[in-house]
Structure formats: C-alpha cells, structure tokens
CSV table of C-alpha atoms in Angstrom, one decimal:
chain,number,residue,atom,x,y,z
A,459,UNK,CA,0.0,0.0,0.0
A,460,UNK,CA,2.6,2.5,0.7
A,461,UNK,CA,4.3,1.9,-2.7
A,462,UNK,CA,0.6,2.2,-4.2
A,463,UNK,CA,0.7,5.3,-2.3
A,464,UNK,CA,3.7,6.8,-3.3
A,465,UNK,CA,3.2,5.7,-7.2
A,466,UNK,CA,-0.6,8.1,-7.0
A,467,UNK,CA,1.7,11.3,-5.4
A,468,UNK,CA,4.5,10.9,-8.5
A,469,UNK,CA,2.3,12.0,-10.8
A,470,UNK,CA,1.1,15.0,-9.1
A,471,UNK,CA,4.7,16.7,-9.5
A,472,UNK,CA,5.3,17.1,-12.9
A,473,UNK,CA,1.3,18.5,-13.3
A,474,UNK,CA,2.3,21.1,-10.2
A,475,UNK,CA,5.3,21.9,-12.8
A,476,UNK,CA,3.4,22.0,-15.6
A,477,UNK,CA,1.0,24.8,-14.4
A,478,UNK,CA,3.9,26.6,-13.1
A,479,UNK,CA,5.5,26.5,-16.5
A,480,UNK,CA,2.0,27.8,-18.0
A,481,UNK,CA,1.5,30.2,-15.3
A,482,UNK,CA,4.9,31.5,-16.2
A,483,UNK,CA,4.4,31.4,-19.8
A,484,UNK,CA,1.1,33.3,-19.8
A,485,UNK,CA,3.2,35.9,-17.7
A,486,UNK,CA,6.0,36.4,-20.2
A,487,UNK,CA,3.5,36.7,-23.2
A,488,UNK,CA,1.7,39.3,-20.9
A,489,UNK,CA,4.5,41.5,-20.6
A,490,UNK,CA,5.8,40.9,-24.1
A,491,UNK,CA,2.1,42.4,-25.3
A,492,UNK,CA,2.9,45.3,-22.7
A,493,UNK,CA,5.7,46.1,-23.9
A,494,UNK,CA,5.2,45.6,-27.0
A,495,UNK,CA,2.5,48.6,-27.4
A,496,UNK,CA,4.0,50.8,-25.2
A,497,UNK,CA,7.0,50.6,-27.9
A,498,UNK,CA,4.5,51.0,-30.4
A,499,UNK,CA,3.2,54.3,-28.8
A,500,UNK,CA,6.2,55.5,-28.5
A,501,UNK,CA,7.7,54.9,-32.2
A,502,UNK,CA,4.5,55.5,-33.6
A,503,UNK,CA,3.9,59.3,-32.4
A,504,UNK,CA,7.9,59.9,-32.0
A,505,UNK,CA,8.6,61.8,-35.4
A,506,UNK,CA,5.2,63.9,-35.2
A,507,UNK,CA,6.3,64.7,-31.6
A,508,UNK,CA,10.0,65.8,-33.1
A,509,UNK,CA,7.8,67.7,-35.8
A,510,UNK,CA,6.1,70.4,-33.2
A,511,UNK,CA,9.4,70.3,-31.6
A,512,UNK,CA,11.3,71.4,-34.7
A,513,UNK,CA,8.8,73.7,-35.8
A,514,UNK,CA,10.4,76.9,-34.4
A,515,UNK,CA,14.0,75.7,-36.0
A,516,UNK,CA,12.0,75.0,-39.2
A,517,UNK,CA,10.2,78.1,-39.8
A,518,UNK,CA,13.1,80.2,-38.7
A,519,UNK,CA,15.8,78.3,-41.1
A,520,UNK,CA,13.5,79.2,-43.8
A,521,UNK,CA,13.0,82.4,-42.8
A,522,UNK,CA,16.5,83.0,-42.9
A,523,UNK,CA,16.8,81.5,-46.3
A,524,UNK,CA,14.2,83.5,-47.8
A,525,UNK,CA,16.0,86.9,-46.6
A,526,UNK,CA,18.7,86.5,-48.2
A,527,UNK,CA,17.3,85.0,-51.2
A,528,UNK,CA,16.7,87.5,-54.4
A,529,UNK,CA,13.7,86.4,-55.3
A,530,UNK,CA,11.7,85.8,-52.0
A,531,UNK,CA,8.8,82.7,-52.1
A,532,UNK,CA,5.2,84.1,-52.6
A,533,UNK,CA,4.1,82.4,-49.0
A,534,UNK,CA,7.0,84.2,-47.1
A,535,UNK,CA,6.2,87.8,-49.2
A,536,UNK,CA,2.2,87.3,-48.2
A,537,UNK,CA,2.9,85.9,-44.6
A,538,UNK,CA,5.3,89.4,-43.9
A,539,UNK,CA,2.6,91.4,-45.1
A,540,UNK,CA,0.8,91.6,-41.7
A,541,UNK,CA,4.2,91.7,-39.7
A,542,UNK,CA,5.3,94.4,-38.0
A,543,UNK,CA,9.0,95.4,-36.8
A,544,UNK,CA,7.7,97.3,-33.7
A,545,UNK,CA,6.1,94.3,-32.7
A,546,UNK,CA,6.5,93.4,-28.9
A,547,UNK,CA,6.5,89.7,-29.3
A,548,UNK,CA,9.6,88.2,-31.5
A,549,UNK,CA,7.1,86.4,-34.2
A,550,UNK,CA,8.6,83.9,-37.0
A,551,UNK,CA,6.1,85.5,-40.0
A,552,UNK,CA,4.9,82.1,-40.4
A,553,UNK,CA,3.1,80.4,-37.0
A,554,UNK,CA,3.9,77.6,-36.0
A,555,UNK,CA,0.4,76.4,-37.0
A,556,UNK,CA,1.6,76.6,-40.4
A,557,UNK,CA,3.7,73.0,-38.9
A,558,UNK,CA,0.7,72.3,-37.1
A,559,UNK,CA,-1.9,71.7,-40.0
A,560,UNK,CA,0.4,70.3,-42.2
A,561,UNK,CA,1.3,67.6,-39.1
A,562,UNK,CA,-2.9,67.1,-38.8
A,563,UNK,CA,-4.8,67.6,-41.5
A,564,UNK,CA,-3.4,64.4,-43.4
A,565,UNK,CA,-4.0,62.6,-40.2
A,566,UNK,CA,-7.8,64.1,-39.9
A,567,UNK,CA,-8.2,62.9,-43.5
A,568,UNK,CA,-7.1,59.3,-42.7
A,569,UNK,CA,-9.0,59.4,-40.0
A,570,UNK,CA,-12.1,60.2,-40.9
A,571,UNK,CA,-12.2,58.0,-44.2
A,572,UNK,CA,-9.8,54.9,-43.2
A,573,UNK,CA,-13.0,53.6,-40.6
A,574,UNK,CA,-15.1,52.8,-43.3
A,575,UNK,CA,-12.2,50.6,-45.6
A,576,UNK,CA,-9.3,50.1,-43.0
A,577,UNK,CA,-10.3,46.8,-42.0
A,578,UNK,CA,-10.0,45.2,-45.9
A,579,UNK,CA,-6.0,46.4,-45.5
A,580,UNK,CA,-3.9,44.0,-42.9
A,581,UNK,CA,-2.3,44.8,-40.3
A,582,UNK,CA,1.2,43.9,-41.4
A,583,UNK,CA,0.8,45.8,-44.4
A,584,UNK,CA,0.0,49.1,-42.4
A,585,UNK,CA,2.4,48.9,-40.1
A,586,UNK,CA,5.0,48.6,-43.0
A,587,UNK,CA,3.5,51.7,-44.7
A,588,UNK,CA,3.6,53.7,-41.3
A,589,UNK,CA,7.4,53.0,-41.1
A,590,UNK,CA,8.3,53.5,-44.5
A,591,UNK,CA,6.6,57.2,-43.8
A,592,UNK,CA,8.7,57.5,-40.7
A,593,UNK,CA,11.2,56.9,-42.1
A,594,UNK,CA,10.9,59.4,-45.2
A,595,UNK,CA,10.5,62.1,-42.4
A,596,UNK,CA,14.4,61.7,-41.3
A,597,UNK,CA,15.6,61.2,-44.5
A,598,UNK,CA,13.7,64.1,-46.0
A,599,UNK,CA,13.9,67.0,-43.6
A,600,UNK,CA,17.0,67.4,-42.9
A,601,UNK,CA,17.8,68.4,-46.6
A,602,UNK,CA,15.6,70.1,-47.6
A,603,UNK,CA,15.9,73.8,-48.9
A,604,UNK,CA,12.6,75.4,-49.3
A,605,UNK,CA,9.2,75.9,-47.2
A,606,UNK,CA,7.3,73.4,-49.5
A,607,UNK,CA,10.1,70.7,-48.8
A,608,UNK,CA,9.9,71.2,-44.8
A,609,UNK,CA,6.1,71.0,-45.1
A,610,UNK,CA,6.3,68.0,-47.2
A,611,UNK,CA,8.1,65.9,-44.7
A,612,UNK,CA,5.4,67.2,-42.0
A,613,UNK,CA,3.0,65.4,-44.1
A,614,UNK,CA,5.1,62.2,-44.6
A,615,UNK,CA,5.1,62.3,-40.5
A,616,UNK,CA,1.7,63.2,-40.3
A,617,UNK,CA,0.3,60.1,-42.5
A,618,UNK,CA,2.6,57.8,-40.8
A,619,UNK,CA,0.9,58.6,-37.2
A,620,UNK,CA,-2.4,59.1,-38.4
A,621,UNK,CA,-2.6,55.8,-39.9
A,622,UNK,CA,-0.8,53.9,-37.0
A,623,UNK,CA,-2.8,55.3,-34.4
A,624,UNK,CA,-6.3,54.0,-35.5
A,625,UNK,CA,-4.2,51.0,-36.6
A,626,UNK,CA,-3.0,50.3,-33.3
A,627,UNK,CA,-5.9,51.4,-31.1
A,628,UNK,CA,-8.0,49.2,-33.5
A,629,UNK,CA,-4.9,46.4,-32.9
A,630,UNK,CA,-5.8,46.6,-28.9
A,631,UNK,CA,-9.0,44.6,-29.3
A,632,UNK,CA,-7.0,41.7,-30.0
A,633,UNK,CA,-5.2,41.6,-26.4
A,634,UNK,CA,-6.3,42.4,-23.3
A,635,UNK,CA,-7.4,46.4,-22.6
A,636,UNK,CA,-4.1,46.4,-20.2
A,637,UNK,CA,-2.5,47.3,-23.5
A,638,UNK,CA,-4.9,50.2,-23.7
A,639,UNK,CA,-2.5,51.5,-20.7
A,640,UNK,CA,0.7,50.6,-22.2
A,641,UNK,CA,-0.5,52.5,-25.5
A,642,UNK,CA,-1.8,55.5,-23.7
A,643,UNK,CA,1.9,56.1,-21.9
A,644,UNK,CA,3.8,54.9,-25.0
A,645,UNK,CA,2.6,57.4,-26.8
A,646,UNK,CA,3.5,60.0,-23.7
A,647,UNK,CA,6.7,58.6,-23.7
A,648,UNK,CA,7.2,59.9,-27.3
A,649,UNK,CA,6.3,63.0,-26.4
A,650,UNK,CA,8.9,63.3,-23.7
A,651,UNK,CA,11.4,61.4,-25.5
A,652,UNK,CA,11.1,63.3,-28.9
A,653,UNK,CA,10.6,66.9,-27.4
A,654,UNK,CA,13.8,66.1,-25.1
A,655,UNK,CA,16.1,64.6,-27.2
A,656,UNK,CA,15.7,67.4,-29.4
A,657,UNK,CA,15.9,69.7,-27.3
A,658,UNK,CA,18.9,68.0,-25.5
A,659,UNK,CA,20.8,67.5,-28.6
A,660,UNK,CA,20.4,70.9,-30.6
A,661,UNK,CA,21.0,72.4,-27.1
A,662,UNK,CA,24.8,70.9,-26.7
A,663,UNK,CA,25.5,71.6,-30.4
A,664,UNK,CA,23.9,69.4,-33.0
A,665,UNK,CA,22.5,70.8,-35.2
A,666,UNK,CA,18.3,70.4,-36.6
A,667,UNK,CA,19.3,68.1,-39.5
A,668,UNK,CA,21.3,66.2,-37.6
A,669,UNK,CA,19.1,65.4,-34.8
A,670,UNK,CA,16.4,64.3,-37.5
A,671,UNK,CA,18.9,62.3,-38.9
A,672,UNK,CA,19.6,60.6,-35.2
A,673,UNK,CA,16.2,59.9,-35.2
A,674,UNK,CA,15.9,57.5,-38.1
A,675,UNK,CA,16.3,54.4,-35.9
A,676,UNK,CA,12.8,55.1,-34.8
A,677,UNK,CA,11.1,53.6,-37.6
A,678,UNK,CA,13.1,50.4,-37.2
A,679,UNK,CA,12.4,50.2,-33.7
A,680,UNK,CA,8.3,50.4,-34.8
A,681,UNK,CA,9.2,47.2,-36.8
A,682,UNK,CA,10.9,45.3,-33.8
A,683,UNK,CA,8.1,46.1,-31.6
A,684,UNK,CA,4.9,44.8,-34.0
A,685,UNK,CA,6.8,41.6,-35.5
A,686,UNK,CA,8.9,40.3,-33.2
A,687,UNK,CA,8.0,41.4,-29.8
A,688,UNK,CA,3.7,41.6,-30.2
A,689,UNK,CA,2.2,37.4,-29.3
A,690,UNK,CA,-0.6,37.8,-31.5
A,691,UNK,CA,-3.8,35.6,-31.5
A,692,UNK,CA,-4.6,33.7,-34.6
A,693,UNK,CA,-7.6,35.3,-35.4
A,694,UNK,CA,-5.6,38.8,-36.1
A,695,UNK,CA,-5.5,39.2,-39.7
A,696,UNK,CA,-1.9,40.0,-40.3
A,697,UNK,CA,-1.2,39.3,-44.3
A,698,UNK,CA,-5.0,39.0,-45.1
A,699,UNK,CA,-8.2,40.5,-44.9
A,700,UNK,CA,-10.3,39.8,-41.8
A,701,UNK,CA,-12.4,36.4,-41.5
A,702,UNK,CA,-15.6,37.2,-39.5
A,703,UNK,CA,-15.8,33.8,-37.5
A,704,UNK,CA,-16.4,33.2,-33.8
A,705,UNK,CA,-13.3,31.5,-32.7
A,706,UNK,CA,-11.9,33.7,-29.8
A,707,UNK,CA,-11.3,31.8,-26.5
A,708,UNK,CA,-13.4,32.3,-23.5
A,709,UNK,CA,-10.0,33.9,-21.4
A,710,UNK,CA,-9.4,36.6,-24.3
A,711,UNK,CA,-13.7,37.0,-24.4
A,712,UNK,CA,-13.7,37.4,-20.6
A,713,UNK,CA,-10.6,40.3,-20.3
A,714,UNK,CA,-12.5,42.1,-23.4
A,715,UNK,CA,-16.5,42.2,-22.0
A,716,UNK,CA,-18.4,45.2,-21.9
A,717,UNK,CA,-18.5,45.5,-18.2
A,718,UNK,CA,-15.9,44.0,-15.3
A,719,UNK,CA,-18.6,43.6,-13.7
A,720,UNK,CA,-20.1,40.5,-15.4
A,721,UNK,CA,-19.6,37.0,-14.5
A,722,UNK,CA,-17.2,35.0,-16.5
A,723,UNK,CA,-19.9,32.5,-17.5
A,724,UNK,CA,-22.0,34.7,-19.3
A,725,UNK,CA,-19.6,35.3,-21.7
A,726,UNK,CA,-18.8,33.0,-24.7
A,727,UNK,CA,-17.0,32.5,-27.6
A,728,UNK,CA,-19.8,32.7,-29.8
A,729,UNK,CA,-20.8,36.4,-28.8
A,730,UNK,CA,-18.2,37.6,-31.2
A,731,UNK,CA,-18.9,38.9,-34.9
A,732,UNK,CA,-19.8,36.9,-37.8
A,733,UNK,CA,-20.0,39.0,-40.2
A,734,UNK,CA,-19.0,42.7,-41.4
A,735,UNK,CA,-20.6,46.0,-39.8
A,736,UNK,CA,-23.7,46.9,-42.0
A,737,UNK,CA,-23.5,51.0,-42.6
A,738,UNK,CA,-26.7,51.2,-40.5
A,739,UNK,CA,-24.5,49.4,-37.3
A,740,UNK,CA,-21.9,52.1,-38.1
A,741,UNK,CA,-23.8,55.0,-37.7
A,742,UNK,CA,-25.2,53.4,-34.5
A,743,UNK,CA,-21.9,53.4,-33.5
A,744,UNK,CA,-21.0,56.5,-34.6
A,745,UNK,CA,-23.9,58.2,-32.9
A,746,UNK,CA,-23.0,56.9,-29.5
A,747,UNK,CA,-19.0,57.6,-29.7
A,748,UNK,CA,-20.3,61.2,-30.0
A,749,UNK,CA,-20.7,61.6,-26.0
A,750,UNK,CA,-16.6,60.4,-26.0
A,751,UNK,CA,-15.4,62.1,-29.4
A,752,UNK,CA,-16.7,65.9,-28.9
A,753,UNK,CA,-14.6,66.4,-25.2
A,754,UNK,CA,-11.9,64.9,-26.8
A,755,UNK,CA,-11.9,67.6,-29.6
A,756,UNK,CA,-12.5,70.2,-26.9
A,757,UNK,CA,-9.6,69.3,-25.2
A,758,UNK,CA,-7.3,69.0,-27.9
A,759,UNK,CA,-8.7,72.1,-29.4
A,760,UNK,CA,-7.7,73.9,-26.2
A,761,UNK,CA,-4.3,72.7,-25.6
A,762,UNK,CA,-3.2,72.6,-29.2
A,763,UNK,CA,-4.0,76.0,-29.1
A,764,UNK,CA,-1.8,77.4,-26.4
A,765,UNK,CA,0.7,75.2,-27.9
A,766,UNK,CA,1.1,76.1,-31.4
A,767,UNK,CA,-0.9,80.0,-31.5
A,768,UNK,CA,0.1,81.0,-28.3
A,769,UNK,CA,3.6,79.4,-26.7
A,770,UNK,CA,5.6,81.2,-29.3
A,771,UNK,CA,4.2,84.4,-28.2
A,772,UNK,CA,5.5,83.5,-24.6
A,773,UNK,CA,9.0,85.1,-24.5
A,774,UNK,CA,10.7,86.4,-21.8
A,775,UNK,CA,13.6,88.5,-23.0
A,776,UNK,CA,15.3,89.0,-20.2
A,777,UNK,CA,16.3,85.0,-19.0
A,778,UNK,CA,19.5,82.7,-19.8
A,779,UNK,CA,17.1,81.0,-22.5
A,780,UNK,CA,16.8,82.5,-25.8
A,781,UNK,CA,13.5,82.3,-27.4
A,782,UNK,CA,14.0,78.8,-29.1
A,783,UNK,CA,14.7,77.4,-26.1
A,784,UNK,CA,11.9,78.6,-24.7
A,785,UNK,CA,10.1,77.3,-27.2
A,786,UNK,CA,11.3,74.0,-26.9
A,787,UNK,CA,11.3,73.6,-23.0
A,788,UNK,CA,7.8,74.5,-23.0
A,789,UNK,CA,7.0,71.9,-25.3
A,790,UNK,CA,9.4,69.3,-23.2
A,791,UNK,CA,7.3,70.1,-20.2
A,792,UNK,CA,4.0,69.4,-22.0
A,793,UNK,CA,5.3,66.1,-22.9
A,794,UNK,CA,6.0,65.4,-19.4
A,795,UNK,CA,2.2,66.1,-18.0
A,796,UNK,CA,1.1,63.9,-21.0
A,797,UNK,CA,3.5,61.2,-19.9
A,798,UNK,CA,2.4,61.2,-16.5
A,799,UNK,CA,-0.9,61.3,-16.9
A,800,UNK,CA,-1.2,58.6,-19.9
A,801,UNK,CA,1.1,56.3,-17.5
A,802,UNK,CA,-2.1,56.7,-14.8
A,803,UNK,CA,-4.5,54.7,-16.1
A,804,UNK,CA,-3.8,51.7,-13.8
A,805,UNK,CA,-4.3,53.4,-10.9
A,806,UNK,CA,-7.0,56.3,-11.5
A,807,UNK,CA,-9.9,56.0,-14.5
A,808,UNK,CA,-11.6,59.4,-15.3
A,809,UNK,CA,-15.3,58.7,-16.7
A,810,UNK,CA,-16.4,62.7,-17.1
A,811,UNK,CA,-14.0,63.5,-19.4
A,812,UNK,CA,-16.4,66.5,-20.1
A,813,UNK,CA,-14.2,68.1,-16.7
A,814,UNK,CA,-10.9,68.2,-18.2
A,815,UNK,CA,-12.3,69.8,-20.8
A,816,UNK,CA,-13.8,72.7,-19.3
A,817,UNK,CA,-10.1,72.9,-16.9
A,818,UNK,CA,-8.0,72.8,-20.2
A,819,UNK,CA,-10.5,75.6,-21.7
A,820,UNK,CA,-9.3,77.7,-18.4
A,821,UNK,CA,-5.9,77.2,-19.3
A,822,UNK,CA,-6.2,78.0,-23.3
A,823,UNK,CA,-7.9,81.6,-21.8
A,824,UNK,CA,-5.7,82.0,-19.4
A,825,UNK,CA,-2.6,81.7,-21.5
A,826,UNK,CA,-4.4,84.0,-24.0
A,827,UNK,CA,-4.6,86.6,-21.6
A,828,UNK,CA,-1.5,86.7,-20.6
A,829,UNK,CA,-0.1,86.9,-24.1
A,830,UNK,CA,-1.9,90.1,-24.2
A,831,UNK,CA,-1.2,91.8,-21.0
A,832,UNK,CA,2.2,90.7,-20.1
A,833,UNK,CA,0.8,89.5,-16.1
A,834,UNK,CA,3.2,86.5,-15.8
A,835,UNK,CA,6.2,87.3,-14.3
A,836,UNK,CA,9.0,84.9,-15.7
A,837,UNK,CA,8.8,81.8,-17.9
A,838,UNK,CA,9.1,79.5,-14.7
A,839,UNK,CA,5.1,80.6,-14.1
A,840,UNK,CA,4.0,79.4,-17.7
A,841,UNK,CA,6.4,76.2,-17.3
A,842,UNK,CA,3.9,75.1,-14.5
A,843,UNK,CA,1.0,76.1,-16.5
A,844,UNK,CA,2.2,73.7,-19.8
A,845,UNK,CA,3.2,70.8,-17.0
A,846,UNK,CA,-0.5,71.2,-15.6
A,847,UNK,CA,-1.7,71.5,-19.5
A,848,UNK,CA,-0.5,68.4,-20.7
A,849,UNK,CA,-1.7,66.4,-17.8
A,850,UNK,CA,-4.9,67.4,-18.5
A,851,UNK,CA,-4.9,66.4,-21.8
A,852,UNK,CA,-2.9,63.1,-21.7
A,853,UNK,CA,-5.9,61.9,-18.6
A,854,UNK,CA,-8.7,62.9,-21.6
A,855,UNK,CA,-7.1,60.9,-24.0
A,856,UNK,CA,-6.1,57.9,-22.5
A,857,UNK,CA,-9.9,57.5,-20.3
A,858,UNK,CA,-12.0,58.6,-23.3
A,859,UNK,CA,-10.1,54.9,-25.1
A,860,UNK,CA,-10.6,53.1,-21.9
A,861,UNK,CA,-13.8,54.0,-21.7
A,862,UNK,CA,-14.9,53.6,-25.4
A,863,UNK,CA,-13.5,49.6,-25.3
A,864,UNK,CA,-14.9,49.0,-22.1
A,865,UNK,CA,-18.7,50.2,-22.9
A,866,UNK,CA,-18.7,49.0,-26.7
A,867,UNK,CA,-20.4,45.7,-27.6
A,868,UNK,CA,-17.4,43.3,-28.6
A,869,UNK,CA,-18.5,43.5,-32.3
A,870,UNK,CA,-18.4,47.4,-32.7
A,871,UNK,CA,-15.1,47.5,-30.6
A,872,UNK,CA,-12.5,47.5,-33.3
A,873,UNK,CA,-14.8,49.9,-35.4
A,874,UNK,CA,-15.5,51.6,-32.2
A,875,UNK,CA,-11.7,52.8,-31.6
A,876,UNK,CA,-10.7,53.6,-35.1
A,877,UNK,CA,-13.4,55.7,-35.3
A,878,UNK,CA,-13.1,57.7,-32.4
A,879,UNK,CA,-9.4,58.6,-33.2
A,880,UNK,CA,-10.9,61.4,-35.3
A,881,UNK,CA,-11.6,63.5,-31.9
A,882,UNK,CA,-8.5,64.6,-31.1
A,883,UNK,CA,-7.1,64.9,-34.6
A,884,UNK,CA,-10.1,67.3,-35.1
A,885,UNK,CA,-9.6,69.7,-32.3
A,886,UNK,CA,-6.1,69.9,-33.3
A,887,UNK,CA,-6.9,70.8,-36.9
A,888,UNK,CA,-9.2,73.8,-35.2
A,889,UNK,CA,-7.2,74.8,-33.0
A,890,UNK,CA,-4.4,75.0,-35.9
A,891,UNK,CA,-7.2,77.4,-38.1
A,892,UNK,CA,-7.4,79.6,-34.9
A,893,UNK,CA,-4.2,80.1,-34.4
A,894,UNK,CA,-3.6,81.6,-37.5
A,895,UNK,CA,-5.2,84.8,-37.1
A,896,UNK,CA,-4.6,85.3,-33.0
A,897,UNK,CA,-0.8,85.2,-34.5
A,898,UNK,CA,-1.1,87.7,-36.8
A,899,UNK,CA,-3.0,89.9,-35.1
A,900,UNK,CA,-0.7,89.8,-31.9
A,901,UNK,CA,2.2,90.1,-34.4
A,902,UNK,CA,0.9,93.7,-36.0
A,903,UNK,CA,0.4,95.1,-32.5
C-alpha cells in the first residue's frame, strides 16, 4: 500500500510543474504584449512629436533663407505682409500652426475616411507603410531647402501617425485592454522622449538636421516592436483581410466584456462577430461615440491652441534661455504632464472627461490673456502652467479609449476605436485654423 501510495503522489509533480510553467508562460506573453504597445506608442507618435518640436528651428531656417534669397517665395512675401517690426512679441512671419496643419490635416483625412475601408488592408501591411513614412520624415527634412520641402516631410510624419494610431488602437482589441494603458503612456513617452532629445541634442550643439537624422532608428524600432515582440492571437488578420468567425477563447472573451462587472460564464466565444458591420451598425456606433469624441476635440482644441498659437508668443527676454529654447522647454514640459498622466490609467480612470475639458478651456484663456497683458512674471510661471496643461490632456485621451473599449459591444469595438481617433485629430486641426489669425494679429500690435 505505501508503494501504491507513493506511485498516485508521483504524478502530481510534474502537473504542479506544468501549471507553473504555464502560469509563467502566460506571464511572459503578458508582458511581451505590454511592452510591445508601449514601444508602439512610443515609435508611432515619435517623429510627429520631433515635428512640433522642430517647428520653431524650421520656420526660422526658412526664414532665414528667404532673406537673403533675391527672389523671395510668394508664401514668405504674403505671410510678412501683416508683420510688423515694432512688434512686442519676436514672431517667426509664419506660426507655428503653419507646422501644425500640415502635421494634422493628413492625419484628420485618414482618420475620418480609413474607418469605413481600414479593415480590408492587414495589419502587417499598415504597419510597413507607417514606417516607410517615418522613415521618409528623417531622411527628407533634414535636406531640404525650401518651405514646400519642410512642409512635405510634415505630411510624410503626419500620415505615418495618423494611420498607425487608429491601426494600433483598433490592434488593442485583440489583447487584453491592459495594452490600452501601455499604448496611452507609449505614446506620452514619445512626447517626452522626442521633445527632449531634441531639445537636448540641438542644445549641446547638434545641429536640426542632424538630430532628425539621429532619429531614423525610430522607424526600425516600430518594426521590432509589432513583428517580433507583439504574441498575436490567430484570429488577427496580419497578411490577409479579416475572416468574421467566432473562434476567440473564453479567457481573451472574458478580459474584453463590456463590463468587469459580469460574471465570467455569461460570456462566450460565440458572442463575437460573424459578419461585417452593415453601414446602419456604423452609424449606431457613430452616434453613440459622440458623447466620447466631442470632449476629446474640446480638449485638444484647447491645448493645441496654447501650444502652437500661443507658446511662441511667450518670450521672456530678459532669462538665460533664448527664445528657441523657450520654445522648446515648454514643449518638453507638455510632454511630461502627457506622460504622467497617460502612465495613470492603472491606478485612477476618469469617466467625465467633459471636466478636463472645461479645466484645459481655463488654461487655453488663461494663457491668452496673458499673451496680451504681459501679467506673468517669468517663464518658470508658464512652465507650470504647460506641466498642468499636458496632464490634463494626456488623462482625456487615455480615459476617453478606456472607456470607449470598455462600454462597446465586442462586435463594434475594433470599429469603435478607429473611429473615435478622429476627436482629437479634429480639435487639433481647429485649433491650428485659430491660431492663425490670434498670431497675426498679436504680431501687428
């Protein structure tokens, strides 16, 4: 009997190793998804970060070139026209908005037509086209010699971001939404990492084409991260167009239902899709992502506003840091609050987004003000004001994706997120259009 006995406990030891070896397998594919989309974030949005950074050093090279040029471009001779050399503020004749739409309306274009087709295109091939636009942006920039080329390789970055946002958002519902998080502060991380090394390397000596050029290992990094580092499931159409069958497992089901609050058996793998959206479902969709998408805009419409119509008209003369420095710190700083806050999602969820809009509205008239009546002492007072800016902003934008995958049926969910990527691509492209005549018209004073 004892040998009986010790025979039956034998067998129990290599199953107590065998779920520790799953348990531990599970784990590493976990963190590989982790840290795979935080990589993503963080390459995908890294050369339109660098963009807004460079926008300052852009506009002024080609300021520069078209003075001592004989025969001045017809943008530079129109944009002077409203200039004024008594001015108070030290204004480049072209905003920075000028950088600004050209870095956003390619990606509002995407954005609002992509939905509708995106999903016949597979994933593999977009994230090859995103890189291969990345790419262009380092290789083109830094030579080129006229306003038309600089804005050109805005687009390039533009299109590349764009398209890989909605790509990868729409890639999330594939995983479990803890990649939501690791998105969200990937793509904070690129705005600290892009705004600072640019700011850090032109600020020791490199010059702006070289620091572009530093930056084309980004791209390659994007690749890394999707192909080699991403554990798929087999049901994400990587090389063809998307089958509409039920075949997700019950575990994935379970970390992707509408509500945390449900109980793991009333979920199964037959709740998924099995077939295409109709247009009728889309509009349903689209009318409900409205109460997400318009406090997005707001928000981005705010704080891309103080950014780009209204940071370059916060100089300080009289401080150690010349104007494009300034420039470039405040942007830095912005990039931090965005980090922070995008990083916050697993320990605080906002669901009234509606209130960081209305705070970052406070800011964006704040700001205004001041540009007008000079009330902030030193540049230290508006660094705290960008820091509290972007964390504002980066909250809206990672809760109002939470949100949207946690409260949309599992069917509409990839439709769902692509689609509601517009938001803050629109408020940006407004607040680019206002900014254009606030500059001019605090450049003539």
């Amino acid at each position: 009997m004892e040998q009986a006995a010790s025979v039956n406990v034998d067998p129990a030891q290599p199953s107590d190793s065998n779920a520790m070896c799953l348990w531990c397998s599970q784990q590493l594919l976990k963190w590989r998804d982790w840290t795979g989309f935080w990589l993503l974030g963080l390459c995908n949005n890294f050369a339109y970060v660098v963009m807004l950074s460079a926008a300052h050093d852009i506009l002024k090279e080609q300021e520069s070139a078209n003075a001592t040029s004989p025969t001045p471009a017809p943008l530079t001779v129109y944009v002077q026209a409203g200039n004024s050399s008594s001015s108070p503020y030290d204004c480049n004749p072209v905003s920075t908005a000028a950088v600004l739409l050209a870095d956003i309306l390619p990606t509002l274009i995407i954005k609002l037509a992509a939905p509708c087709v995106i999903h016949k295109l597979p994933y593999g091939f977009r994230v090859l086209f995103c890189a291969l636009m990345a790419a262009t942006v380092s290789s083109w920039c830094p030579f080129s010699s006229a306003m038309w080329m600089s804005i050109l390789g805005v687009v390039f970055a533009s299109v590349s971001a764009g398209l890989g946002e909605l790509s990868f958002l729409s890639l999330t519902v594939y995983f479990s939404r803890d990649v939501l998080g690791a998105w969200g502060s990937g793509t904070g991380g690129a705005g600290v990492a892009g705004a600072f090394l640019y700011s850090g390397l032109t600020q020791v000596g490199l010059s702006p084409q070289v620091t572009l050029q530093i930056m084309l290992v980004v791209p390659f990094a994007l690749l890394i991260s999707y192909f080699f580092l991403l554990a798929p499931p087999p049901t994400l159409p990587q090389w063809r167009e998307k089958q509409y069958a039920a075949v997700v497992s019950e575990e994935r089901q379970q970390l992707m239902d509408d509500s945390e609050e449900e109980e793991p058996g009333e979920s199964t793998p037959g709740t998924r899709s099995s077939g295409p959206l109709t247009p009728k479902d889309k509009l349903h969709v689209i009318r409900g992502l409205m109460r997400f998408v318009f406090p997005l805009a707001l928000v981005y419409f705010a704080e891309y506003f103080i950014n780009q119509g209204l940071m370059e008209l916060l100089y300080f003369p009289n401080v150690f840091l010349s104007h494009a420095e300034q420039y470039r710190w405040y942007q830095t700083l912005y990039q931090v609050g965005v980090l922070v806050s995008r990083s916050s999602l697993c320990c605080i969820k906002i669901r009234k987004v509606w209130v960081l809009s209305l705070l970052q509205v406070v800011n964006a008239l704040l700001l205004l003000l001041a540009v007008r009546f000079h009330f902030l002492p030193n540049p230290w007072a508006v660094f705290a004001i960008i820091l509290y800016e972007g964390l504002l902003g980066g909250a809206a934008y990672v809760n109002t994706f939470y949100f949207i995958s946690k409260e949309s049926e599992d069917r509409h969910r990839e439709f769902a997120m692509a689609t509601a990527s517009v938001g803050d691509s629109l408020g940006i492209a407004l607040a680019g259009l206002a900014a254009f005549p606030v500059h001019r018209y605090f450049c003539s004073l």
